[in-house]
Coordinates of C-alpha atoms and ligand atoms in Angstrom, one line a residue:
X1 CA -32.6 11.6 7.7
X2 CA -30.7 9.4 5.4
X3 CA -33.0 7.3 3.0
X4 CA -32.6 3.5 3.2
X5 CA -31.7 3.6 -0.2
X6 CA -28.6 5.8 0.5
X7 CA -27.3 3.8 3.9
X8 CA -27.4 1.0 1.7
X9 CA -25.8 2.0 -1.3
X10 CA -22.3 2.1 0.2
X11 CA -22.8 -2.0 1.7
X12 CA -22.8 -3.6 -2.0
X13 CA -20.5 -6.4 -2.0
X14 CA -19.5 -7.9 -5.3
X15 CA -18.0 -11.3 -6.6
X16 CA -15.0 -10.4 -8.9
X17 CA -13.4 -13.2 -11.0
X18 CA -10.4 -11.3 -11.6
X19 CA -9.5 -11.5 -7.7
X20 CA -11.9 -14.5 -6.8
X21 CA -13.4 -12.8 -3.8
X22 CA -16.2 -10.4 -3.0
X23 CA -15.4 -6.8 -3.0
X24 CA -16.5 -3.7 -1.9
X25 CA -18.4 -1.5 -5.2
X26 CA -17.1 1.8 -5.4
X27 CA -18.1 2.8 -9.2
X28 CA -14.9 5.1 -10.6
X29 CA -17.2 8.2 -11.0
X30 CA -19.3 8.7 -7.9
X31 CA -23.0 8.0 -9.0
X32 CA -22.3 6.8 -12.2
X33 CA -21.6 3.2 -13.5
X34 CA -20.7 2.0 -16.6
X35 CA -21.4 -1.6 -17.3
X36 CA -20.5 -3.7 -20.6
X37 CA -22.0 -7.1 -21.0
X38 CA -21.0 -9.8 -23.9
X39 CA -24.0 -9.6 -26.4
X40 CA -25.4 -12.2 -28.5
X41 CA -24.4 -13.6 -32.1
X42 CA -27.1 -13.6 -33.9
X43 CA -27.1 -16.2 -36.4
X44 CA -29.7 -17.8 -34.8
X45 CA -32.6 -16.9 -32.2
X46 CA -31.1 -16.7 -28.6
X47 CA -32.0 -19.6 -26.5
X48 CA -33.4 -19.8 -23.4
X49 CA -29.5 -20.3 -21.8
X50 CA -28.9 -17.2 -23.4
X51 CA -31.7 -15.7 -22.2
X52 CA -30.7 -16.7 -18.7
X53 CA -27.6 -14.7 -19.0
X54 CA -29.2 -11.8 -20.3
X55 CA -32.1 -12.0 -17.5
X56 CA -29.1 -12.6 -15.0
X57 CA -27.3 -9.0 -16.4
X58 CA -30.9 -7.2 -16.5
X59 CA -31.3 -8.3 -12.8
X60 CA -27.4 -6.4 -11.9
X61 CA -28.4 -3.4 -14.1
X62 CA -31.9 -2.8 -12.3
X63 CA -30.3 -3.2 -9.0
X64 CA -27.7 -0.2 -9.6
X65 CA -30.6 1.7 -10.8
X66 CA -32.9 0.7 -7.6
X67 CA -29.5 1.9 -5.7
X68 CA -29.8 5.1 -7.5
X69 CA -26.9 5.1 -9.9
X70 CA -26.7 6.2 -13.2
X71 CA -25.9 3.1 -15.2
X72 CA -24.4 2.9 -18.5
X73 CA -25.1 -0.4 -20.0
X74 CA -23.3 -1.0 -22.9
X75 CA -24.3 -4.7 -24.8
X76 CA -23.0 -5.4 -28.2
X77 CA -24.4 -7.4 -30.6
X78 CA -22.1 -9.3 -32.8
X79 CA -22.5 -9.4 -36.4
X80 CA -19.4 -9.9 -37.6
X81 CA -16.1 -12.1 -37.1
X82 CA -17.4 -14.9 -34.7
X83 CA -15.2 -18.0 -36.3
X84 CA -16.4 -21.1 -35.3
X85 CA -15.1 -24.6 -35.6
X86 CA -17.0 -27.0 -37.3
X87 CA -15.7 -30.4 -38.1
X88 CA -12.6 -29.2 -38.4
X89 CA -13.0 -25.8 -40.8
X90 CA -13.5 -22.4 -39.7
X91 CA -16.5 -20.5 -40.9
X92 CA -18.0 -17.6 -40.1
X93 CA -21.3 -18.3 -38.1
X94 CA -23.2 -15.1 -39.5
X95 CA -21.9 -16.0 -43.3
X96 CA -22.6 -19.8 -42.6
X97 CA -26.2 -18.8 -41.7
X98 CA -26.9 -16.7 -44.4
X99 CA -25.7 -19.0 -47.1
X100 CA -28.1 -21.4 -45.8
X101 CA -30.8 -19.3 -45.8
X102 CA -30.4 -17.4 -48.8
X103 CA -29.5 -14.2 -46.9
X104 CA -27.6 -11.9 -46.7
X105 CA -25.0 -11.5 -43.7
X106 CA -27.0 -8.5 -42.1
X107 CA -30.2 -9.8 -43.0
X108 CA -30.0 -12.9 -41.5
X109 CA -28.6 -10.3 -38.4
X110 CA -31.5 -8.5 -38.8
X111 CA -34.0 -11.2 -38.9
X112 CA -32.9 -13.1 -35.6
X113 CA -32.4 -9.0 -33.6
X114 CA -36.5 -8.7 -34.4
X115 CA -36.7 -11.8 -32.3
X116 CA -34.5 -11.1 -29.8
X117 CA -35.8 -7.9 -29.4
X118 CA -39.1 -8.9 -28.9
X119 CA -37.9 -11.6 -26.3
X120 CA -36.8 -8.7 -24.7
X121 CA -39.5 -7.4 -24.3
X122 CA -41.4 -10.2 -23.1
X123 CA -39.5 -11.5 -20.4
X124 CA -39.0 -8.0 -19.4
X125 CA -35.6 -7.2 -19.9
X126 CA -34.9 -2.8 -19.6
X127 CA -33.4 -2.2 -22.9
X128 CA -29.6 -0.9 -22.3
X129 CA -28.4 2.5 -23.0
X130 CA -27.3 1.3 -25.9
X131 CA -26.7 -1.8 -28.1
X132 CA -23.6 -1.1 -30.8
X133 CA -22.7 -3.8 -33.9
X134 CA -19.4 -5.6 -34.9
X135 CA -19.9 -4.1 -38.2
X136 CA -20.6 0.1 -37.2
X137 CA -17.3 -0.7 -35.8
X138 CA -15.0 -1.6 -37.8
X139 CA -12.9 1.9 -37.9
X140 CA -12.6 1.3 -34.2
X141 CA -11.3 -2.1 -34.5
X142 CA -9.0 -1.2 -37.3
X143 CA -7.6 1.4 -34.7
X144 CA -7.2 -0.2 -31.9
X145 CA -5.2 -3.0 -33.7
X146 CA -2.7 -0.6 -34.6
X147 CA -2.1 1.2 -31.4
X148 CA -1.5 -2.9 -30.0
X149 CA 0.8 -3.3 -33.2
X150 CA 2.4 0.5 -32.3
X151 CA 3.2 -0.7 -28.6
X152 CA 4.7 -4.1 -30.2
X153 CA 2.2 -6.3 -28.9
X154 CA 1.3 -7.5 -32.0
X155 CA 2.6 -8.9 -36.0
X156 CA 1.2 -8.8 -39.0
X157 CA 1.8 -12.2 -41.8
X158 CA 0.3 -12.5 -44.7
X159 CA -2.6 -10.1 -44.5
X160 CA -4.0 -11.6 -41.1
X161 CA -2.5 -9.6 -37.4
X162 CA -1.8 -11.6 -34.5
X163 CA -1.3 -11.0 -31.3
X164 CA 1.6 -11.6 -30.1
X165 CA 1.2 -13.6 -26.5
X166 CA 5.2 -13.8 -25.6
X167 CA 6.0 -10.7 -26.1
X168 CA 2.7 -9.5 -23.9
X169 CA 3.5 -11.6 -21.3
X170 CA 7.0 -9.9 -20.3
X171 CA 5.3 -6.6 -19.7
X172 CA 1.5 -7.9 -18.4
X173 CA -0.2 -11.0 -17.3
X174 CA -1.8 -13.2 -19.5
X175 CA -4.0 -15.2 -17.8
X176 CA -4.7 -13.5 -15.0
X177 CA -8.7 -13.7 -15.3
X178 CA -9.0 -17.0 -16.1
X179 CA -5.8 -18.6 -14.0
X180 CA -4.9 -20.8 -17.2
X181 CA -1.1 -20.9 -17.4
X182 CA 0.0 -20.5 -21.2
X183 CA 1.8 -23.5 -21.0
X184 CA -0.8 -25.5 -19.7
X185 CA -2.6 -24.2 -22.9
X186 CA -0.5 -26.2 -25.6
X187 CA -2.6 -29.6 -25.1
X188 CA -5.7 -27.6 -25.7
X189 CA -5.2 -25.6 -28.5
X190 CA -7.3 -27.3 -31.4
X191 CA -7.2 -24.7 -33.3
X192 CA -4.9 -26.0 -36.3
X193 CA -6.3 -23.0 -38.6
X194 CA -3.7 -20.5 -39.4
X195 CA -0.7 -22.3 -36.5
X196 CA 1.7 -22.2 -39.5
X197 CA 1.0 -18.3 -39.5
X198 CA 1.4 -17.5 -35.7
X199 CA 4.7 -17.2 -33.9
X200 CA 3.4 -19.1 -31.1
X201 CA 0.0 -21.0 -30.5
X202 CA -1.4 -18.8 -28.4
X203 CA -1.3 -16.1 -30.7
X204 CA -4.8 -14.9 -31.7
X205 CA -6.4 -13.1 -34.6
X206 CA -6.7 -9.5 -34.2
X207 CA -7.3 -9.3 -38.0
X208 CA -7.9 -12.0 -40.5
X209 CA -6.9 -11.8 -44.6
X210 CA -9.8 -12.5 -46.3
X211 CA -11.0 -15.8 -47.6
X212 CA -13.1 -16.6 -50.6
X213 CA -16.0 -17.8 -48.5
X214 CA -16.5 -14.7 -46.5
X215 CA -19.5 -13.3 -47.2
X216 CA -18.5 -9.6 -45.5
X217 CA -14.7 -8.2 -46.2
X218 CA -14.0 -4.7 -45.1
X219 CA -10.9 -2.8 -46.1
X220 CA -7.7 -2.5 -43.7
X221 CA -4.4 -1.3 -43.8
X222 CA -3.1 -5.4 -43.9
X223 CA -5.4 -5.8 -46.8
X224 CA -9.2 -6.8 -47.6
X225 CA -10.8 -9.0 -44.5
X226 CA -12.9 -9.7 -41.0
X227 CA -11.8 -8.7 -37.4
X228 CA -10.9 -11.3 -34.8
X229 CA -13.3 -12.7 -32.3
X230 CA -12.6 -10.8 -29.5
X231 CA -11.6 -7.1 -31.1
X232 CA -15.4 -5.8 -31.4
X233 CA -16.1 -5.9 -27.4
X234 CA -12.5 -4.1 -26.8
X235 CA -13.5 -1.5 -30.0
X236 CA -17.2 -0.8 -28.2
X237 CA -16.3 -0.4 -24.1
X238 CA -13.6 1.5 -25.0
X239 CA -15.7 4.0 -27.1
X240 CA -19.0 3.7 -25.1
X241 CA -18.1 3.3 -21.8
X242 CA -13.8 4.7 -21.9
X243 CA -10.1 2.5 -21.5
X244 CA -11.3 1.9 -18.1
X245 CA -14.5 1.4 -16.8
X246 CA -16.5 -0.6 -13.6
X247 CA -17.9 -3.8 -14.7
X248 CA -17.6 -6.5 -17.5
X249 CA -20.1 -8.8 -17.6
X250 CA -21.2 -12.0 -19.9
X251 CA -21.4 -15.9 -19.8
X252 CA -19.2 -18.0 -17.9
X253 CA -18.1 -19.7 -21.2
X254 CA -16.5 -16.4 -22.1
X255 CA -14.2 -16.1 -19.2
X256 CA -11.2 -17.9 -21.5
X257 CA -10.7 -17.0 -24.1
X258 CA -12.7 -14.0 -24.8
X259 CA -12.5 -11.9 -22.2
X260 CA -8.4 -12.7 -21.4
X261 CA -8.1 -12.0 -24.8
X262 CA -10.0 -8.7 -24.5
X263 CA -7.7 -7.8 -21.0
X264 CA -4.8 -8.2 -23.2
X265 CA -6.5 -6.4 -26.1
X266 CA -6.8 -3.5 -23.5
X267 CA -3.6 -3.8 -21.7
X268 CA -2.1 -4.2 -25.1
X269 CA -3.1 -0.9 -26.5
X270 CA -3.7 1.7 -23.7
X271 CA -1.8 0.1 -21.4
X272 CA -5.0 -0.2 -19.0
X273 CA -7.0 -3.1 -18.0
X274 CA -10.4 -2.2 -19.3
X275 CA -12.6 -3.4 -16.0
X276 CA -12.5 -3.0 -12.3
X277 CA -14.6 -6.0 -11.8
X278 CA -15.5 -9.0 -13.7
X279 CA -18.8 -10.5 -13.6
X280 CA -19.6 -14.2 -15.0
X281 CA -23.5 -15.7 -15.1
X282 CA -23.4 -19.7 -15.2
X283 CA -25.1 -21.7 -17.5
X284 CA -28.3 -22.7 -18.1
X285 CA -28.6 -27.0 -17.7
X286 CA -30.7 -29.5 -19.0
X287 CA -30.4 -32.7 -17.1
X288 CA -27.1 -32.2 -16.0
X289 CA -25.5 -30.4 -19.8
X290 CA -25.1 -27.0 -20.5
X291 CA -28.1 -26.2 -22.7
X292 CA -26.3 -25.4 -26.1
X293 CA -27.1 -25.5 -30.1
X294 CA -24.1 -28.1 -30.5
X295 CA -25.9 -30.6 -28.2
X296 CA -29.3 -30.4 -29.6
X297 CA -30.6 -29.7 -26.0
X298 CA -31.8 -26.4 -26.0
X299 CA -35.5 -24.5 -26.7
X300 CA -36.5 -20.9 -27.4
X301 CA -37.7 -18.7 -25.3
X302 CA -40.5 -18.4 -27.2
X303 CA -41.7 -21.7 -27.4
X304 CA -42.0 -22.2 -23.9
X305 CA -44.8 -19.7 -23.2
X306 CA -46.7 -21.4 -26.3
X307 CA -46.1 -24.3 -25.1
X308 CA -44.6 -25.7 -27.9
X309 CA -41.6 -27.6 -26.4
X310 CA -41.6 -31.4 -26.1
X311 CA -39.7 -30.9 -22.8
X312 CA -43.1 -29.9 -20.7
X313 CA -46.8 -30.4 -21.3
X314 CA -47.6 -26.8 -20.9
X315 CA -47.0 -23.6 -21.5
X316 CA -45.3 -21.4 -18.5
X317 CA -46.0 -17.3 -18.8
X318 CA -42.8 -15.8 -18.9
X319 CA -43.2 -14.5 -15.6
X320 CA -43.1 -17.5 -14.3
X321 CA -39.7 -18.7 -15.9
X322 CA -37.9 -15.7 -14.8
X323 CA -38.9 -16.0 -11.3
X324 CA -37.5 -19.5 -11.2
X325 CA -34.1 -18.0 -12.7
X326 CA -34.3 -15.5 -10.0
X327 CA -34.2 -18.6 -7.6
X328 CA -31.0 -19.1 -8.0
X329 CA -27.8 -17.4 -7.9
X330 CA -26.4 -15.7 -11.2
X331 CA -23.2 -17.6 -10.1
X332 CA -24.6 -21.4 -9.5
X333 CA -25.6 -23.4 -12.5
X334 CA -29.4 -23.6 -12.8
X335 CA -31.1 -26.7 -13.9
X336 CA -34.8 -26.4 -15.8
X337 CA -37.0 -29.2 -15.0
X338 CA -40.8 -29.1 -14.9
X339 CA -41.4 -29.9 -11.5
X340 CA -39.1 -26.8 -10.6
X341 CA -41.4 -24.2 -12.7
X342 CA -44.7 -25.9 -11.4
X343 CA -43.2 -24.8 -8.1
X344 CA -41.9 -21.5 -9.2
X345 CA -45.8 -21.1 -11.0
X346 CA -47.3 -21.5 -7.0
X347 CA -44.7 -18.9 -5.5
X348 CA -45.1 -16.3 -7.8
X349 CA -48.9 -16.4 -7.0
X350 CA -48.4 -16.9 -3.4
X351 CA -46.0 -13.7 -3.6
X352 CA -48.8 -11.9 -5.8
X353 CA -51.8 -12.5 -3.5
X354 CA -49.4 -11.2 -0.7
X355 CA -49.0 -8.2 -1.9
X356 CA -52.9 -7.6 -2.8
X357 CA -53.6 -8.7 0.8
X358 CA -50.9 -5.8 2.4
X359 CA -52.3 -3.6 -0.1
X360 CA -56.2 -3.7 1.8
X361 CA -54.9 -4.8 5.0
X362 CA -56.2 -3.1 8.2
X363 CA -53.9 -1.2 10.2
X364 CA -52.9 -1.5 14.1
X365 CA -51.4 1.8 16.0
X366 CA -48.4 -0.1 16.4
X367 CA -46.7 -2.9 14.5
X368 CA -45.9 -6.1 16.3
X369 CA -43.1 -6.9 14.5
X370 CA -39.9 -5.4 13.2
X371 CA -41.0 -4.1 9.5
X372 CA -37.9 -2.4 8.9
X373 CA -35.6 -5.3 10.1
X374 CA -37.4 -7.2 7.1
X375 CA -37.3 -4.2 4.3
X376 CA -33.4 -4.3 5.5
X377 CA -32.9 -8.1 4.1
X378 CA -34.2 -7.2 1.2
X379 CA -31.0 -4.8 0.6
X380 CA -28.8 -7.0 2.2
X381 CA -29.8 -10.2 0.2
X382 CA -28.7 -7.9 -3.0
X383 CA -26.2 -6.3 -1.5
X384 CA -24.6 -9.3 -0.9
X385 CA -23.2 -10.2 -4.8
X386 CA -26.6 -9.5 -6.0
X387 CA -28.2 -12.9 -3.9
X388 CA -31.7 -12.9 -5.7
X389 CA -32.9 -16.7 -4.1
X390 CA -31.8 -15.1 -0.7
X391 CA -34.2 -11.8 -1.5
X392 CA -36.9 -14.3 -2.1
X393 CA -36.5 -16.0 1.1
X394 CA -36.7 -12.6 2.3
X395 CA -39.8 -11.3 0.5
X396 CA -41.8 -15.2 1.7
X397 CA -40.5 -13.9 5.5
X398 CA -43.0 -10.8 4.4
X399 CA -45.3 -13.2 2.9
X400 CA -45.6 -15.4 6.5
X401 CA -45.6 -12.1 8.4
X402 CA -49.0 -10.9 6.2
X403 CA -50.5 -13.8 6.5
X404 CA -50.7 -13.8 10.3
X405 CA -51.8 -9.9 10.2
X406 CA -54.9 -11.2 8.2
X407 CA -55.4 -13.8 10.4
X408 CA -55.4 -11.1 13.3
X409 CA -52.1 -12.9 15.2
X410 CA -49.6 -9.8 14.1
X411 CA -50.2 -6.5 13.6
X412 CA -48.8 -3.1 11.3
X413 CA -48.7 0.1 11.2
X414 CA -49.9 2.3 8.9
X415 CA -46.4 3.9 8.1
X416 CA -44.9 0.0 8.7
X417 CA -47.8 -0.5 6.2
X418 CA -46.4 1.9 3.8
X419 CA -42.6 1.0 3.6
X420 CA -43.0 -2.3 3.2
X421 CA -45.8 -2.7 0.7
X422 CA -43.2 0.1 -1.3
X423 CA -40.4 -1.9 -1.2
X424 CA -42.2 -5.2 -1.3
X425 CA -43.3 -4.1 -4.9
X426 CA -39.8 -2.2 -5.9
X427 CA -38.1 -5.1 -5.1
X428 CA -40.4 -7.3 -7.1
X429 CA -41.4 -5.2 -9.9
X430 CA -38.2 -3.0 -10.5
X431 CA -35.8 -5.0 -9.2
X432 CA -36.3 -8.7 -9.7
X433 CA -38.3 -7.3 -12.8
X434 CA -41.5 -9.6 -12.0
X435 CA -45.1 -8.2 -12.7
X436 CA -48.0 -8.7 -10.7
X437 CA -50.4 -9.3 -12.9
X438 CA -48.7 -11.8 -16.1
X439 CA -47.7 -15.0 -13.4
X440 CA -51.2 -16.4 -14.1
X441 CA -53.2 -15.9 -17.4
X442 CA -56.0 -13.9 -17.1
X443 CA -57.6 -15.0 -13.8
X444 CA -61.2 -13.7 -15.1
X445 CA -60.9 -16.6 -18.0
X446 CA -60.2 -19.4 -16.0
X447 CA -63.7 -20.5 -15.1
X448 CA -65.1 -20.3 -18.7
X449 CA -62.1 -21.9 -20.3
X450 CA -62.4 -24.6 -17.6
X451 CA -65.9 -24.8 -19.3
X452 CA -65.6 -24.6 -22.5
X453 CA -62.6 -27.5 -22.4
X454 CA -64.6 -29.6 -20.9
X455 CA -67.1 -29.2 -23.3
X456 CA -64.4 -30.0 -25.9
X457 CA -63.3 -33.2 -23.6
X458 CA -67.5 -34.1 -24.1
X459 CA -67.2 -33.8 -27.5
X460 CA -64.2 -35.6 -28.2
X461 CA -65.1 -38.4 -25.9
X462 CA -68.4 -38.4 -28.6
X463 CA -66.4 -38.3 -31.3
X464 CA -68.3 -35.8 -32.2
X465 CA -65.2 -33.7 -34.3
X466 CA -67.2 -31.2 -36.2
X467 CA -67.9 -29.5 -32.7
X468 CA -64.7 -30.5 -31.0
X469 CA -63.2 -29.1 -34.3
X470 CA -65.1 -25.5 -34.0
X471 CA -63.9 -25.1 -30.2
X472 CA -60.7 -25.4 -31.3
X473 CA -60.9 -23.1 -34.0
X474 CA -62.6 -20.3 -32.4
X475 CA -60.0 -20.7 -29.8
X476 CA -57.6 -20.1 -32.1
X477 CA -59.1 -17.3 -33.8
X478 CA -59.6 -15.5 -30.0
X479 CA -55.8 -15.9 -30.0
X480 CA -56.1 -18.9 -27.4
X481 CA -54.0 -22.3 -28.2
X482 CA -54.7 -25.3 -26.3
X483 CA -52.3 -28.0 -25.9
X484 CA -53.1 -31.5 -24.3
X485 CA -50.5 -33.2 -22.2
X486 CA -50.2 -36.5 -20.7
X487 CA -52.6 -35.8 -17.5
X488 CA -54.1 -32.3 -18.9
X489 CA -55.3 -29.9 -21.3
X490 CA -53.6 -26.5 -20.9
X491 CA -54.0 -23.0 -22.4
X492 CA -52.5 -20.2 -23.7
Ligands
AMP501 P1 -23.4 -16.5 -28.0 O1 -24.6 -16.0 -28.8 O2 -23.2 -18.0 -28.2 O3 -22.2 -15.7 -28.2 O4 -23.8 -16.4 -26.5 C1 -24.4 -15.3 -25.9 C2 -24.3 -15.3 -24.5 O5 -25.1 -16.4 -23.9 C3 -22.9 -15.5 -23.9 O6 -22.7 -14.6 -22.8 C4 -22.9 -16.9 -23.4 O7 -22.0 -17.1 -22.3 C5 -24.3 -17.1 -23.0 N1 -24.7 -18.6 -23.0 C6 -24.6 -19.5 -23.9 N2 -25.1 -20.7 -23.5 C7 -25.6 -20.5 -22.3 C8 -26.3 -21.3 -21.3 N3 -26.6 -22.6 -21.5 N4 -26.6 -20.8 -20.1 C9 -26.3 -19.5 -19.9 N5 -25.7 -18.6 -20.7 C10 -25.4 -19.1 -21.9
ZN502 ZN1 -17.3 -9.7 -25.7

């Protein structure tokens, strides 16, 4: 008999920017996927919107696995050639980093890739197959801008290449991923830097001549300087993952004009479109805004399980955050408030003790309820464009149904028992990648922190420092911070 597993892998549906419907996954090799997902620049530590999109791409990859395919997750990291405009100039955002910190450009890359790697691992992200640089691919670049300038797609002036958008567009689309007609582009185009250069203003850098700023200059046939933007992710799917492969993934911000760019890139040179399907996670909000470094309105990753953010007045385990992201659909924008994570704090618990409870539960010869209707929702709920907030609902169907067997109103069977408790915790743990166990701090604790904070609260209210002072500090030496809010004192 067919495992669940393998009826199901064949129903997965999903949403596809490039055709703005929901389609049918085939992979191009049968059990095998290859995935490539937009990485992060890191001149900085990733924020938690970054993080979101990140968590949002871990959630897809672990789902293919669960299916039982053999994924290939490619996710770059870029260290090189991400221009950005700053009142007015263009810099490069690694080089700009480093200058202020005294760095060099890979150092400061360095640096901020501890970080993220280590946010990683603590909101439980798999690592990908494997995560290639910018800069270990610059020979790649190099190559792939002269197959585009071979096929006449793109012009080289004054030491910089450009590619050449007019002539693309007779042979391919440009624009087809992000619907933006080229000249409905015109008004838009800010980008003063270099217009003089281009034979037409949506031309964009494949290569850039070097300036006296740049911090990192490689060598080219056009002369010394950095690659474009968009010429690393084209350079690393091709060679990781091949000219074509099954999905593209990365932030919504990216649909124009990274990833037209990198269609055309594609297109340009191997006359294939790299991706069968296009994947884009929204953005993270803060009241309403995308939460971004330009707007001042984002916080790290980090600093919310420390509770160190002036946003709440405690600290949430990292469980707990992804959970909430997991409440809502990669696609729909998600807004972070505290209300929504004291919420999310309950439901992972509820969900937790659930699963405990149908662990020890007592079994009936028969069950009184469909178990393998409910396992099936599961599937469906991710099979349907990977709808995580619809598997919840699912999973809290589970959670009403063993309630009522502990309260002796429904009943299972062992083998009912069995199946769902499995997939209750593959779909939790493997899947939505939650863990059972990091929701709440140590439960064992609770009482004697409870206790010794409220001796704290005695002595404060005493004034009596010296001892409020030594709680504190012995707290801080067991590796426990305290932080007091408006209405309470919270650990971590
Ligand atoms: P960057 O390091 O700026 O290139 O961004 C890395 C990734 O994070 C990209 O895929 C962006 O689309 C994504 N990103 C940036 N800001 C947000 C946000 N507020 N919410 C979700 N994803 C974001
Ligand atoms: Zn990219």
């Amino acid at each position: 008999m067919k495992s669940m597993k393998d009826q199901k892998i064949k129903g997965l549906k999903i949403y596809n920017t490039l055709t703005g419907t929901k389609e049918g996954f085939t992979p191009i090799h049968e059990d095998y996927v290859g995935m490539y997902v937009c990485g992060p620049t890191l001149y900085s530590e990733p924020h938690m919107g970054n993080m979101r999109t990140f968590i949002n791409f871990d959630l897809v990859y672990r789902y293919l696995i669960y299916l039982g395919y053999k994924v290939k997750y490619v996710r770059n990291i870029t260290d090189a050639g991400h221009i950005t405009n700053s009142a007015g100039e263009q810099e490069d955002s690694i080089g700009k980093a480093a200058r202020l910190e005294q760095l060099q450009p890979l150092e400061i890359v360095y640096k901020y890739n501890v970080r993220f790697q280590n946010l990683q691992k603590i909101y439980n992200l798999l690592p990908p197959t494997i995560e290639p640089t910018a800069t270990g691919h610059i020979q790649e670049q190099i190559e792939i801008i002269e197959k585009i300038m071979e096929n006449g797609f793109a012009y080289e002036v004054n030491g910089s290449v450009y590619f050449d958008v007019q002539t693309y567009k007779k042979s391919f689309n440009y624009g087809e991923l992000s619907g933006r007609k080229v000249e409905e582009l015109e008004n838009e185009t800010r980008d003063l830097n270099a217009q003089s250069e281009k034979r037409f203003f949506a031309d964009f850098a494949l290569w850039k001549k070097a300036n006296q700023n740049d911090m990192q200059i490689w060598r080219s046939p056009w002369g010394d300087g950095n690659p474009g933007w968009h010429i690393e992710c084209t350079a690393m799917s091709t060679k990781y993952l091949g000219e074509t492969f099954d999905i593209h993934g990365g932030g919504l911000d990216l649909k124009f004009p990274h990833h037209e760019d990198e269609i055309a890139q594609s297109c340009g040179s191997s006359g294939k479109a790299p991706a069968k399907f296009w994947m884009h996670a929204n953005m993270l909000n803060v009241n309403g805004k995308k939460m971004s470094k330009s707007l001042g309105n984002f916080f790290l990753p980090q600093e919310i399980v420390e509770g160190a953010t002036d946003l709440f007045d405690k600290a949430y385990a990292p469980n707990v955050l992804r959970f909430f992201m997991m409440q809502s659909h990669y696609r729909s924008t998600l807004d972070l408030t505290q209300d929504a994570l004291n919420a999310s704090e309950k439901g992972m618990a509820r969900l937790t003790e659930s699963i405990e409870t149908l662990d020890q539960i007592t079994f009936a010869d028969k069950s009184s309820f469909d178990v393998k209707a409910i396992v099936e929702s599961f599937y469906d709920a991710m099979n349907d464009d990977f709808n995580a907030p619809i598997l919840i609902a699912g999973l809290f169907d589970a959670v009403k149904k063993i309630n009522l067997i502990k309260d002796g109103k429904e009943s299972i069977s062992q083998k009912d028992q069995k199946l769902l408790l499995e997939e209750m915790k593959g779909f939790v743990l493997d899947v939505l990648g939650l863990t059972l166990d990091g929701n709440q701090k140590d439960n064992r604790l609770n009482p004697v922190m409870d206790l010794v904070l409220e001796l704290r609260q005695q002595a404060r209210a005493n004034k009596d420092w010296a001892t409020s002072d030594l709680i504190r500090d012995g707290l801080k030496n067991a590796g426990i911070s305290v932080k007091d809010g408006k209405d309470n004192t919270s650990w971590q």
